[in-house]
Every structure is written in C-alpha cells, then in structure tokens.
PDB file of C-alpha atoms and ligand atoms in Angstrom:
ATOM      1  CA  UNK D  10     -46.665  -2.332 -32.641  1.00 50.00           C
ATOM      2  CA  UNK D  11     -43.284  -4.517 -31.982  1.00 55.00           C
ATOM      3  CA  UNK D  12     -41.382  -1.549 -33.443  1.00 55.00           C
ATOM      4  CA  UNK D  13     -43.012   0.932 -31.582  1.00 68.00           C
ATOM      5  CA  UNK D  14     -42.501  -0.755 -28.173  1.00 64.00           C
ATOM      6  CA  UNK D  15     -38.752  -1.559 -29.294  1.00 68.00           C
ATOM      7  CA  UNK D  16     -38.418   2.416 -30.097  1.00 71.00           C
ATOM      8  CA  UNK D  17     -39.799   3.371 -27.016  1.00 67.00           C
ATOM      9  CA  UNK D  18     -36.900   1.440 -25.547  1.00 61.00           C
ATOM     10  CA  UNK D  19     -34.274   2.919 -27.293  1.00 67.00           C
ATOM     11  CA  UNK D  20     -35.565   6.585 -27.033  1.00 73.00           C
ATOM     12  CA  UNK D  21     -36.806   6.709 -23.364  1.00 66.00           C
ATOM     13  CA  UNK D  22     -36.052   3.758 -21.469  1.00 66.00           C
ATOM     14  CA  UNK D  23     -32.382   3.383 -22.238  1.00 65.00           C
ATOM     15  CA  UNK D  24     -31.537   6.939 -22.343  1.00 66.00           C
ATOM     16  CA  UNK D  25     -33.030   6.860 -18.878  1.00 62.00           C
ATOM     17  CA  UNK D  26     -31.743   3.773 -17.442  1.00 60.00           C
ATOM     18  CA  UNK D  27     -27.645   5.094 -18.898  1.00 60.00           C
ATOM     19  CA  UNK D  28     -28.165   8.530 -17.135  1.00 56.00           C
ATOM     20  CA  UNK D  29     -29.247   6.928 -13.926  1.00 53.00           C
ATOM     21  CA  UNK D  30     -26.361   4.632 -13.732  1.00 54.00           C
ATOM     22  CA  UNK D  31     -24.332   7.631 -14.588  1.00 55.00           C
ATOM     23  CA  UNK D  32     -25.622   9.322 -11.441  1.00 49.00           C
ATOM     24  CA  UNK D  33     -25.274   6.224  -9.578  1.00 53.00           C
ATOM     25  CA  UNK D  34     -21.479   6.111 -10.203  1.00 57.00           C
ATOM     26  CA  UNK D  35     -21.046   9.877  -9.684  1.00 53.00           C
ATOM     27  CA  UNK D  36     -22.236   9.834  -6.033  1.00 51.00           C
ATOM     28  CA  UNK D  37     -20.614   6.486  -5.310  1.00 60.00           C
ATOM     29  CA  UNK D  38     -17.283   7.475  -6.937  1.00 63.00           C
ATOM     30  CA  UNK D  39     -18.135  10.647  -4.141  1.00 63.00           C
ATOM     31  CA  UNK D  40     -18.752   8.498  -1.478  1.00 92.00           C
ATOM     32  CA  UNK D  41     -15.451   6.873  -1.871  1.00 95.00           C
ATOM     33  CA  UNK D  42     -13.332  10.241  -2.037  1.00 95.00           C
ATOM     34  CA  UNK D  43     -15.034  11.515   1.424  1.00 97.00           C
ATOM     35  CA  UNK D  44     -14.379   8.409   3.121  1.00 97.00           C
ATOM     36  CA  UNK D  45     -10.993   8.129   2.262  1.00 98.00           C
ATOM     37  CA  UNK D  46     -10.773  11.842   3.483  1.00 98.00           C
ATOM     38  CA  UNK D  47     -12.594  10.794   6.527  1.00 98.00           C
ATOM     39  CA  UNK D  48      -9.686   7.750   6.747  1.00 98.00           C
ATOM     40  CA  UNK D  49      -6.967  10.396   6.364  1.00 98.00           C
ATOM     41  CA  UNK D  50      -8.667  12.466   9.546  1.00 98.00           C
ATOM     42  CA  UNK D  51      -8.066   9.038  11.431  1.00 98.00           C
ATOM     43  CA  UNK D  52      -4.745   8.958  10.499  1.00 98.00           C
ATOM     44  CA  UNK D  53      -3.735  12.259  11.198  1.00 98.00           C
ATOM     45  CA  UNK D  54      -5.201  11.793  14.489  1.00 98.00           C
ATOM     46  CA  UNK D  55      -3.215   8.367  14.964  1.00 98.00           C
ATOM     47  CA  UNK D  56       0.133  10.469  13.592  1.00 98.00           C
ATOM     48  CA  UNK D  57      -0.793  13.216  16.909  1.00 98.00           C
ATOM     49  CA  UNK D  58      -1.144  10.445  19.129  1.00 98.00           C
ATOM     50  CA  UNK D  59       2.039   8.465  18.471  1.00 98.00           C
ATOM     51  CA  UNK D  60       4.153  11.616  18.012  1.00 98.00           C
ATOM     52  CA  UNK D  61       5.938  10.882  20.897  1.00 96.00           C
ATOM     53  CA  UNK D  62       6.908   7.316  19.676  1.00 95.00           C
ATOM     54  CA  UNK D  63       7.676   8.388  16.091  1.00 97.00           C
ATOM     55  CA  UNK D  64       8.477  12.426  16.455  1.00 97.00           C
ATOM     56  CA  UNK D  65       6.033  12.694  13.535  1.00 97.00           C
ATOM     57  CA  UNK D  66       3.437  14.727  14.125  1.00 98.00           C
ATOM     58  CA  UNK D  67       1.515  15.141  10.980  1.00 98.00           C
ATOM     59  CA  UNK D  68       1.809  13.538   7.548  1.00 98.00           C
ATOM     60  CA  UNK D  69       3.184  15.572   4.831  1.00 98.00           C
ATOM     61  CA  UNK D  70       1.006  16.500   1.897  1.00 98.00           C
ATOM     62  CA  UNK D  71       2.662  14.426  -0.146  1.00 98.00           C
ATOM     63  CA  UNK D  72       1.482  11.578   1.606  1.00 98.00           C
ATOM     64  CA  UNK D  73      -1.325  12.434   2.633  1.00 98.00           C
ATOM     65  CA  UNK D  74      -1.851  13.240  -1.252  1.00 98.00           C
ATOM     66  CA  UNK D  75      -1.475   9.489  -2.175  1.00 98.00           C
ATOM     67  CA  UNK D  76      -3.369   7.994   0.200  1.00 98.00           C
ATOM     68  CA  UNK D  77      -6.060  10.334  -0.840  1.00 98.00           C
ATOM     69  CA  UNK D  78      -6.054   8.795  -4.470  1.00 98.00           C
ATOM     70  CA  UNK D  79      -6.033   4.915  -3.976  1.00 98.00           C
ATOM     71  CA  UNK D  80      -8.710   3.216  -4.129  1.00 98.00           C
ATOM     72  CA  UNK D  81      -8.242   0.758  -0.781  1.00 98.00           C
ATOM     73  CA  UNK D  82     -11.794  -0.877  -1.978  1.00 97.00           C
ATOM     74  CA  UNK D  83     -10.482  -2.321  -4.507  1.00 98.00           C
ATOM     75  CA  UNK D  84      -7.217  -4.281  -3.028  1.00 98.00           C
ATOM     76  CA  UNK D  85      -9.667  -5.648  -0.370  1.00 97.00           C
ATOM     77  CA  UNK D  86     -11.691  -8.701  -0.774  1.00 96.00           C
ATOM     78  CA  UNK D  87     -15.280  -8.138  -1.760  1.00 95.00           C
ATOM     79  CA  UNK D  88     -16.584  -9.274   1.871  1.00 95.00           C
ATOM     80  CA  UNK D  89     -14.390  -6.492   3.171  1.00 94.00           C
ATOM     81  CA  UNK D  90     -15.157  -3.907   1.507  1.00 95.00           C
ATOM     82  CA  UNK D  91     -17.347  -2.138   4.139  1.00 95.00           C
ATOM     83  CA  UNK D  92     -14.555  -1.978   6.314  1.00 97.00           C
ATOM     84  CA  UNK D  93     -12.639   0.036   3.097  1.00 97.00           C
ATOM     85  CA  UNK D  94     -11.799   3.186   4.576  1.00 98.00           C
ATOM     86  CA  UNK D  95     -11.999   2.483   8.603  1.00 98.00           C
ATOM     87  CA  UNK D  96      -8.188   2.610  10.208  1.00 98.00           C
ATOM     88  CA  UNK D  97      -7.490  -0.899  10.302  1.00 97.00           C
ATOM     89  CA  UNK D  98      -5.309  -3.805   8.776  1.00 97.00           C
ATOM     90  CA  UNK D  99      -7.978  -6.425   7.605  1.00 97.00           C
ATOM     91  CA  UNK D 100      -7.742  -9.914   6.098  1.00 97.00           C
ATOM     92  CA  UNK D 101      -7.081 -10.571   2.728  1.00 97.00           C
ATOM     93  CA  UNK D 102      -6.612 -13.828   0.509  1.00 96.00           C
ATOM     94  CA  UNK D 103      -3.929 -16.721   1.430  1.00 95.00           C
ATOM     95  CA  UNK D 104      -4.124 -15.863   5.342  1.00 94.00           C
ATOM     96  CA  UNK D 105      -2.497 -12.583   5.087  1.00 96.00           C
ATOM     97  CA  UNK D 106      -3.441  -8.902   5.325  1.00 96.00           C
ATOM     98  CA  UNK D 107      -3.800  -5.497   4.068  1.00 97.00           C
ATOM     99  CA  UNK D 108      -2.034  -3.242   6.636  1.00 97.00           C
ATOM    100  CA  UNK D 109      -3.660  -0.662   8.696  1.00 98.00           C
ATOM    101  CA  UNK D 110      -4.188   2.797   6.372  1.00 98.00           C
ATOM    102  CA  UNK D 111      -1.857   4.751   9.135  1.00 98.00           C
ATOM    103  CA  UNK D 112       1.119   2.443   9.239  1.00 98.00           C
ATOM    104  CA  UNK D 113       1.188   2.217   5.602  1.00 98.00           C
ATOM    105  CA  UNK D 114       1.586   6.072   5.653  1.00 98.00           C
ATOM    106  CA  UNK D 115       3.842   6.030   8.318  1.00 98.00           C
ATOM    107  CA  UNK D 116       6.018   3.895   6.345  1.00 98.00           C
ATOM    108  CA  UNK D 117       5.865   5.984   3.145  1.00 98.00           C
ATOM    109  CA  UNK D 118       6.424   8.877   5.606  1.00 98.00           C
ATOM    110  CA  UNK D 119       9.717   7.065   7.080  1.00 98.00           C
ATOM    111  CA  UNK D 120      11.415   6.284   3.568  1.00 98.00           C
ATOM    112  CA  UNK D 121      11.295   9.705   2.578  1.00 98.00           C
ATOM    113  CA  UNK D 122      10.319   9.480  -1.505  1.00 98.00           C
ATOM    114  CA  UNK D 123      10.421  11.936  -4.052  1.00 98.00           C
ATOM    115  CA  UNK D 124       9.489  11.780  -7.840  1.00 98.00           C
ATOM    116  CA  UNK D 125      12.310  11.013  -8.575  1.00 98.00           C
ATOM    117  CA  UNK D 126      12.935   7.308  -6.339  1.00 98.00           C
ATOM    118  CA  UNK D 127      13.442   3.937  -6.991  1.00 98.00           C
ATOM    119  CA  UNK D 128      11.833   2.054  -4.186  1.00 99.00           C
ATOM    120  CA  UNK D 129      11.804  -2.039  -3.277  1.00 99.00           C
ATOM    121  CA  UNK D 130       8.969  -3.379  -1.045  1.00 98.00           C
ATOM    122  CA  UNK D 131       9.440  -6.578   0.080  1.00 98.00           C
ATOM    123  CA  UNK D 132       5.670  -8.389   0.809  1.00 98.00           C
ATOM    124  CA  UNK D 133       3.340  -7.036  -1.868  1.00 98.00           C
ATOM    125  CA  UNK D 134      -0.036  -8.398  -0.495  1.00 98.00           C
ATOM    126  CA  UNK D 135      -2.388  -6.677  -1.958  1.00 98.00           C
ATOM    127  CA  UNK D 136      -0.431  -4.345  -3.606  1.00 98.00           C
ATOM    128  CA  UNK D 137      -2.142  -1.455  -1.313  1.00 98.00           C
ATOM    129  CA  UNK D 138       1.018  -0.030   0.162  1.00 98.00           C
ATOM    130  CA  UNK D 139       2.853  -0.536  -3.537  1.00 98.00           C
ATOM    131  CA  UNK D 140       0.434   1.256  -5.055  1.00 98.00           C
ATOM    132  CA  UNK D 141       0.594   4.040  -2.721  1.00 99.00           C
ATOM    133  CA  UNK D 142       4.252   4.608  -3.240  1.00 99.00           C
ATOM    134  CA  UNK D 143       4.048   4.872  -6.921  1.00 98.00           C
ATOM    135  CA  UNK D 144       1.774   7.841  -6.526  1.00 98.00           C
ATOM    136  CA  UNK D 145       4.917   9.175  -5.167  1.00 98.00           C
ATOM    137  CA  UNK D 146       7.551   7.677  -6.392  1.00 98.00           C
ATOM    138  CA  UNK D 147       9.467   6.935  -9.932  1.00 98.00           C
ATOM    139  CA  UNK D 148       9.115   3.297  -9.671  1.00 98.00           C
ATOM    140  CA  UNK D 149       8.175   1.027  -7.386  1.00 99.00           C
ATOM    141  CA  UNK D 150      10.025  -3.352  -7.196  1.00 99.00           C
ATOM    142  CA  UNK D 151       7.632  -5.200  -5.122  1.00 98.00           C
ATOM    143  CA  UNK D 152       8.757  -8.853  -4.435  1.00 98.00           C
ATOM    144  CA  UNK D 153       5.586 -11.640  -2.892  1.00 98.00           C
ATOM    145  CA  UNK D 154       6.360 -14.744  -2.071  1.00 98.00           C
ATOM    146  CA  UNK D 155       3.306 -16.324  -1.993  1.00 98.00           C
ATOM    147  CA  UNK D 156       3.242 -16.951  -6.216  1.00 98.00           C
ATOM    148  CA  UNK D 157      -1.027 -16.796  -6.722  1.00 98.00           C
ATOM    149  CA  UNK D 158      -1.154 -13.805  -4.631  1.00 98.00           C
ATOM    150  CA  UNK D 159       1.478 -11.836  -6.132  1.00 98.00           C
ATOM    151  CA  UNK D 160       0.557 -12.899  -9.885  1.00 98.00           C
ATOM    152  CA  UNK D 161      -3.738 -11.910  -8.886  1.00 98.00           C
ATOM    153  CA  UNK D 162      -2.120  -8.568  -7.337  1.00 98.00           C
ATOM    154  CA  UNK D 163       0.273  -7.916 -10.230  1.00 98.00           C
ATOM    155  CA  UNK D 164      -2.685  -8.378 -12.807  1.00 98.00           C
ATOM    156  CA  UNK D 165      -4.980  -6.126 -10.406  1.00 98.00           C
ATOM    157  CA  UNK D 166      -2.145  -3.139 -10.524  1.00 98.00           C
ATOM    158  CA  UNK D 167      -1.797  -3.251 -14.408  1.00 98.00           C
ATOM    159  CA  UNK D 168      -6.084  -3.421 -14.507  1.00 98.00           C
ATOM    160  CA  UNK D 169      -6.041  -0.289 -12.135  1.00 98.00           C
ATOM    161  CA  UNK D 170      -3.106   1.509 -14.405  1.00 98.00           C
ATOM    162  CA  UNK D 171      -0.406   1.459 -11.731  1.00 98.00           C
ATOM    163  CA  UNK D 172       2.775   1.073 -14.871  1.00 98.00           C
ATOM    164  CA  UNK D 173       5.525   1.787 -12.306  1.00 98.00           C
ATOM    165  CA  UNK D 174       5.286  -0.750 -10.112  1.00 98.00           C
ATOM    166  CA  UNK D 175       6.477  -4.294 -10.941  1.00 98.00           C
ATOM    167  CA  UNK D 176       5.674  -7.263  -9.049  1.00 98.00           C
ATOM    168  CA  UNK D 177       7.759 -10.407  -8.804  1.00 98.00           C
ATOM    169  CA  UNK D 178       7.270 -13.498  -7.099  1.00 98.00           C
ATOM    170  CA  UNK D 179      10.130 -14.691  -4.620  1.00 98.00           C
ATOM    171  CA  UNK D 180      12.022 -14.062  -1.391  1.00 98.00           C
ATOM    172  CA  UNK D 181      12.534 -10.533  -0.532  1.00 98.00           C
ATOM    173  CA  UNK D 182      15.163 -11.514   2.108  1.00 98.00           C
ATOM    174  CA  UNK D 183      17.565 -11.154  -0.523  1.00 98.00           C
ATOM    175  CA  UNK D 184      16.238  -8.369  -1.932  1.00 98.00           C
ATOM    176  CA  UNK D 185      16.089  -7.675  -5.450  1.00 98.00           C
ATOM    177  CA  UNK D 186      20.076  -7.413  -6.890  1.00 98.00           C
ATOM    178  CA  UNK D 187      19.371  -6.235 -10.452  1.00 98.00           C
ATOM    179  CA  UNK D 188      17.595  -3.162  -9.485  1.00 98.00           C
ATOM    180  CA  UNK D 189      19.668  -2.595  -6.875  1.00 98.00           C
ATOM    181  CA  UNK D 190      21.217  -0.097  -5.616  1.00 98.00           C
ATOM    182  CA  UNK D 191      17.111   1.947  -3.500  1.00 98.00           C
ATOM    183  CA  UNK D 192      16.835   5.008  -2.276  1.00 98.00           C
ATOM    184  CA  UNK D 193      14.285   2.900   0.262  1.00 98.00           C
ATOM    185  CA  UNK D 194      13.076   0.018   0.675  1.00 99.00           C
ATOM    186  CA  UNK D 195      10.176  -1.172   2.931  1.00 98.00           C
ATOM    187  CA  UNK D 196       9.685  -4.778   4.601  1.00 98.00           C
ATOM    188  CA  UNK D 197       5.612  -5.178   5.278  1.00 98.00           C
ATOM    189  CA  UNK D 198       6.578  -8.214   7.392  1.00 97.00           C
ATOM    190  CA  UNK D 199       8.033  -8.860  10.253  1.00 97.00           C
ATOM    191  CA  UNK D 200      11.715 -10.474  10.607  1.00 95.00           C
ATOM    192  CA  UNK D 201      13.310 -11.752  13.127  1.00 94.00           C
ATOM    193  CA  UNK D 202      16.505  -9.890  12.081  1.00 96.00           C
ATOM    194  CA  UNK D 203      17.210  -6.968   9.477  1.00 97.00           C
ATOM    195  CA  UNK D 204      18.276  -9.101   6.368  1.00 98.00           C
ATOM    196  CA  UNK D 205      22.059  -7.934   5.899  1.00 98.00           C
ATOM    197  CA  UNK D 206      21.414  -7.953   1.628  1.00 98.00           C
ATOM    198  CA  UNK D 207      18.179  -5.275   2.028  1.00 98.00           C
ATOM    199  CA  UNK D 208      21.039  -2.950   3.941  1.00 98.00           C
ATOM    200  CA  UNK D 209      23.583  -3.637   0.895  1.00 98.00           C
ATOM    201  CA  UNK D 210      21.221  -2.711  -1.848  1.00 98.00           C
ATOM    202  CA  UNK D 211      20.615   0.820  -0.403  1.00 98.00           C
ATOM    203  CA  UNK D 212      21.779   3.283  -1.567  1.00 98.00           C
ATOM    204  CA  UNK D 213      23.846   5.742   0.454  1.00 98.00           C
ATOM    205  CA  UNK D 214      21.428   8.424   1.802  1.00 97.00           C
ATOM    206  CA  UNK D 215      19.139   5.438   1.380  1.00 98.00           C
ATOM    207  CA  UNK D 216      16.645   4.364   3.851  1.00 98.00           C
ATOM    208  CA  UNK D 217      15.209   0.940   5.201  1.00 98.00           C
ATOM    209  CA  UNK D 218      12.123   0.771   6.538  1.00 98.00           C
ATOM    210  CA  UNK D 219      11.147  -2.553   8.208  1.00 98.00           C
ATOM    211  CA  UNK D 220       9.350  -4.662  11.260  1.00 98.00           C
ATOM    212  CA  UNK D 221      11.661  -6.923  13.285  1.00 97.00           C
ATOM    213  CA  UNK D 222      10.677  -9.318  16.566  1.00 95.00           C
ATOM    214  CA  UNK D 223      10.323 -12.989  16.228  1.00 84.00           C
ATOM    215  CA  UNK D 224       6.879 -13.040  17.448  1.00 78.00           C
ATOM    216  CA  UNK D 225       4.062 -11.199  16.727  1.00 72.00           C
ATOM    217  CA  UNK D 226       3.772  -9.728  20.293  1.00 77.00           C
ATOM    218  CA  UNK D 227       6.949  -8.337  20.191  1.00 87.00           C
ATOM    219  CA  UNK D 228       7.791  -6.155  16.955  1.00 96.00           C
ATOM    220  CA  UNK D 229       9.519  -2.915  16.738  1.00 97.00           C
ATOM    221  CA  UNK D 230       9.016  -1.095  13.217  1.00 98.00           C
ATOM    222  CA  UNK D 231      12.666   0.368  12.833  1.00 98.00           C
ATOM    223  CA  UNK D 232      14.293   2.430  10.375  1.00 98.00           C
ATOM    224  CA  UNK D 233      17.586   2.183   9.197  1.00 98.00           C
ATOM    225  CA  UNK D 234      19.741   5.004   7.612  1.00 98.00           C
ATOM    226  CA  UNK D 235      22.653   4.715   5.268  1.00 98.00           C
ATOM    227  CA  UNK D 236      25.447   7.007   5.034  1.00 97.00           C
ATOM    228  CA  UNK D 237      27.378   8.448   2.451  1.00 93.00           C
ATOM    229  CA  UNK D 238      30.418   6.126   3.637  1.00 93.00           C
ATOM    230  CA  UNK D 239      27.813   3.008   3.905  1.00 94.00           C
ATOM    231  CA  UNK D 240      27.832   3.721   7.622  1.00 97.00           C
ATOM    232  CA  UNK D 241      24.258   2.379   9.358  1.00 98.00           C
ATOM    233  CA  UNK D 242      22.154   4.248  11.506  1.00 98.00           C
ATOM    234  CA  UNK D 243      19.282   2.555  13.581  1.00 98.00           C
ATOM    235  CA  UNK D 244      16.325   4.445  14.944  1.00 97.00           C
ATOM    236  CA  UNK D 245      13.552   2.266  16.295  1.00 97.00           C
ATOM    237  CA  UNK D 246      10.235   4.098  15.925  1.00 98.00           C
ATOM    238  CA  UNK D 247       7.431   2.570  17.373  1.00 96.00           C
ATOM    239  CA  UNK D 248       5.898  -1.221  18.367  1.00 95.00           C
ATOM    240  CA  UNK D 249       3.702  -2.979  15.434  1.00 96.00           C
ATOM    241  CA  UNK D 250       2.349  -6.258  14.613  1.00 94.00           C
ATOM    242  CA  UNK D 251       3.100  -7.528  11.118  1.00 95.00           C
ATOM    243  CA  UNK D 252       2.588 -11.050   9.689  1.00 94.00           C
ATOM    244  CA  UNK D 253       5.948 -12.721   9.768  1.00 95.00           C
ATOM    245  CA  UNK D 254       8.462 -12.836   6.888  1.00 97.00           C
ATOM    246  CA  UNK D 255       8.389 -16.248   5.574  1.00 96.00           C
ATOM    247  CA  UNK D 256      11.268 -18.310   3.605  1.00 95.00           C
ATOM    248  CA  UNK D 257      13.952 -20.857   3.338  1.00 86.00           C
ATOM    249  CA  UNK D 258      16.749 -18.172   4.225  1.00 77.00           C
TER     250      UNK D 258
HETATM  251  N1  SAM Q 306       2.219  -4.516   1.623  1.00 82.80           N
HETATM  252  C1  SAM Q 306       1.032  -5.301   1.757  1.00 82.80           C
HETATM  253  C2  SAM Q 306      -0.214  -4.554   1.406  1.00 82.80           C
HETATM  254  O1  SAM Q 306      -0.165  -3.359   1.139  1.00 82.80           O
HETATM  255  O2  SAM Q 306      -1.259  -5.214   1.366  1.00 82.80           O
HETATM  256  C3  SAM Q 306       0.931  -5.914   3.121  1.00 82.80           C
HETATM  257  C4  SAM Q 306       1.340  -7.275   3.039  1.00 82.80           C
HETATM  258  S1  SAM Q 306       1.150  -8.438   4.290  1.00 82.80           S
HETATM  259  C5  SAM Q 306       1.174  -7.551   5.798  1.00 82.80           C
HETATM  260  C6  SAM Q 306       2.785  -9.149   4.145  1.00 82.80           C
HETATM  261  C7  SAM Q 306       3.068  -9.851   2.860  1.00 82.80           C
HETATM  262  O3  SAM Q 306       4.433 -10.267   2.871  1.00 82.80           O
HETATM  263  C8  SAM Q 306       2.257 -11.107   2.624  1.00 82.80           C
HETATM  264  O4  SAM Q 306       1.599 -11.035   1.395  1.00 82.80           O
HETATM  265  C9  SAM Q 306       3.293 -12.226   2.642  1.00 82.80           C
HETATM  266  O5  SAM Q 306       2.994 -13.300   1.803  1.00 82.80           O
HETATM  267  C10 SAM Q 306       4.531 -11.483   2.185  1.00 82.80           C
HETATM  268  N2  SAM Q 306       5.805 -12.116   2.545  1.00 82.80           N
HETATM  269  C11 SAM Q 306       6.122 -12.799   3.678  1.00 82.80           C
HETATM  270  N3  SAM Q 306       7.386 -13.215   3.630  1.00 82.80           N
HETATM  271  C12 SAM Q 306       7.906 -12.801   2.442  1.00 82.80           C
HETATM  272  C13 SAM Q 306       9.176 -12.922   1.802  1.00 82.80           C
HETATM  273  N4  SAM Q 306      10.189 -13.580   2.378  1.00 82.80           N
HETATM  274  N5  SAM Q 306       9.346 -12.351   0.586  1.00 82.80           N
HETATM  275  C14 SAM Q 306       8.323 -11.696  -0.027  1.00 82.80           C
HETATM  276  N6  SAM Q 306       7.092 -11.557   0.530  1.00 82.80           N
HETATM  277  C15 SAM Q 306       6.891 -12.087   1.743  1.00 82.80           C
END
C-alpha cells in the first residue's frame, strides 16, 4: 500500500506538479517581456515629448534593444517589484535609487556605444543602467562608493551572467586610471562640477555623459564631447534630478 501511494507520487503527482510550474514560469517569464515592451512605449513617448530639450526624438534600436532584455525586476528590491516596468526612478537599498527606465536610455542614447566600447559608469546602484550598457557595449567599469551596495550588486551581475561588466568599490570622481583612456563614460549622480579627471580619461571622439547642479532642484544632465585635439565641447540637454555624488574630493 505505502509503495503504491509513493508510486502514485512519482508517476502522476510530480509529473503534474513539474509541468505546472513549467507553465507557471512560461507565462510569467511572458508577462515580464510585454511589460518591459509596454515600458519601452513610455519611453518612446517621454523621448517625443522632450525632443525639443534633447533633439532626440526616438531611441535607436539598439537601445531600445537592451532595454528590452534586462530584467529591471530583478535590480529592484522585492517590495518594489510591482512598480518593475512603470517609467519611474524608485528606491533601492542604502537610501539611493534605481533611475527612471527613460533617462537611463537617454543616457545610453547620449554616449553613443557600439560593440566594440569600453565604457566607465561612475555610481553603479543597482547595476540597472550597467547592465544595460553591456548589452551594448564591449565592456562595461562601474565604480560604487557605497562598499555593501556595490559588492551585493557586483555578486547580483555575475548571478544574472553579465561577464563584461566589473564593479569596483570607490570614488568615481577620479575616475578609473588603469582602464583609462573611454570611449564614454556616464555619471548617475549629480555633481556640483564636471570632475576635470572623468574629461582626461576620455578618449578623443569620446563622450561624457553626466548630471551637474549642487542641489537637487537644480540639475542639468549635460554632455560633454572630446575632440580629436582633446578640445571640449559642452551641450546641456535637458533638467534632471539625480542623487548627489558623494566623496572626500
Ligand atoms: N546607475 C544606477 C542604477 O542603474 O541603479 C543609479 C545609481 S544612483 C542614482 C547613484 C549611485 O551613485 C548611488 O548608488 C551612489 O551611492 C553612487 N555614488 C554617489 N557618489 C559616488 C561616487 N563619488 N563614486 C561612486 N559612486 C557614487
């Protein structure tokens, strides 16, 4: 009788329960895909709006293409998570935040990647916008300086597969020298002046994409240009709010 009932487990009820879940996960892993399509509607729409700020007035493919991939879920904190895929920066761990899915592709949009770049963020959070860039990009040197959030973000990226991006904890004010010289580099927050080392370490041709204002209420999200005689070129592209760069620089 005991070896019946365990049978019965193992040829119906098990068999059962694994294609269930399997279901489960296919229309979930669904549900995920058409709300991050439904996300890059919003920030297409966004893009429109703001054209005349930015002169952008759609995203290219490319980026579009990334953003279509990552999984925002999973950089969010679990009581988040509803709030995945709506347009929005929200909070994440250590008082800080994931930024809002359209500036993140505005900023990949600004620096201009191919397959072929070597990028340096400066603030990896949650490793959101990193991640998108390496969908991109040939590698991606993302500096946090808040040491448990950057080591739980860099162990989240190598659980999730992301091997071109590497994570290390300090002060992005001074960039990152030994990788040095980026074809871009993006600052996700705000300074109160462009740090004169991230212009140094571009390359020429090389762009910098960052937020500067001293308070919150009064950012501009600028982007730099360097020429092929290391001349700068400053375009200032639209007004943001950003948490503030911290440091002892
Ligand atoms: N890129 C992030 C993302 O996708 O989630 C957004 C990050 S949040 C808006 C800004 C991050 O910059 C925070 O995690 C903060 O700790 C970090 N940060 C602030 N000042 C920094 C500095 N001087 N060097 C490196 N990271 C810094």
């Amino acid at each position: 009788m005991k070896l019946s009932l365990k049978k019965t487990l193992l040829r119906v009820v098990l068999p059962g329960a694994i294609v269930l879940i399997s279901i489960f996960s296919v229309f979930a892993k669904e549900d995920f895909e058409l709300k991050r399509r439904q996300m890059m509607l919003d920030v297409q729409q966004m893009t429109k709006m703001s054209e005349p700020y930015t002169g952008i007035e759609t995203m290219s493919q490319t980026v579009a293409d990334a953003m279509l991939v990552v999984p925002r879920h999973k950089f969010i904190p679990k009581s988040q998570r509803r709030y995945a895929y709506e347009n929005r920066a929200l909070p994440i761990t250590h008082s800080q935040t994931i930024s809002q899915p359209y500036i993140v592709a505005l900023m990949t949009e600004l620096a201009a990647v191919n397959s072929d770049s070597i990028v340096l963020e400066v603030g990896t959070g949650s490793g959101y916008q990193a991640a998108v860039l390496s969908e991109i990009v040939n590698h991606v040197y993302s500096i946090e300086i808040i040491e448990p959030l950057g080591l739980a973000t860099k162990s989240l990226l190598k659980d999730l597969g992301y091997d071109n991006i590497t994570v290390n904890i300090g002060d992005g004010y001074f960039g990152w020298p030994e990788h040095a010289p980026f074809d871009a580099i993006l600052v996700t927050a705000a300074a109160p002046h462009v740090p004169e080392a991230l212009l140094e370490q571009l390359k020429p041709g090389g762009r910098l994409v960052i937020p500067v204002g001293a308070s919150s209420l009064a950012q501009s999200l600028k982007l730099f240009i360097k020429g092929s005689n290391g001349e700068i070129q400053e375009q200032e592209i639209l007004p943001v709010a950003f948490v503030p760069l911290t440091g002892e620089h």
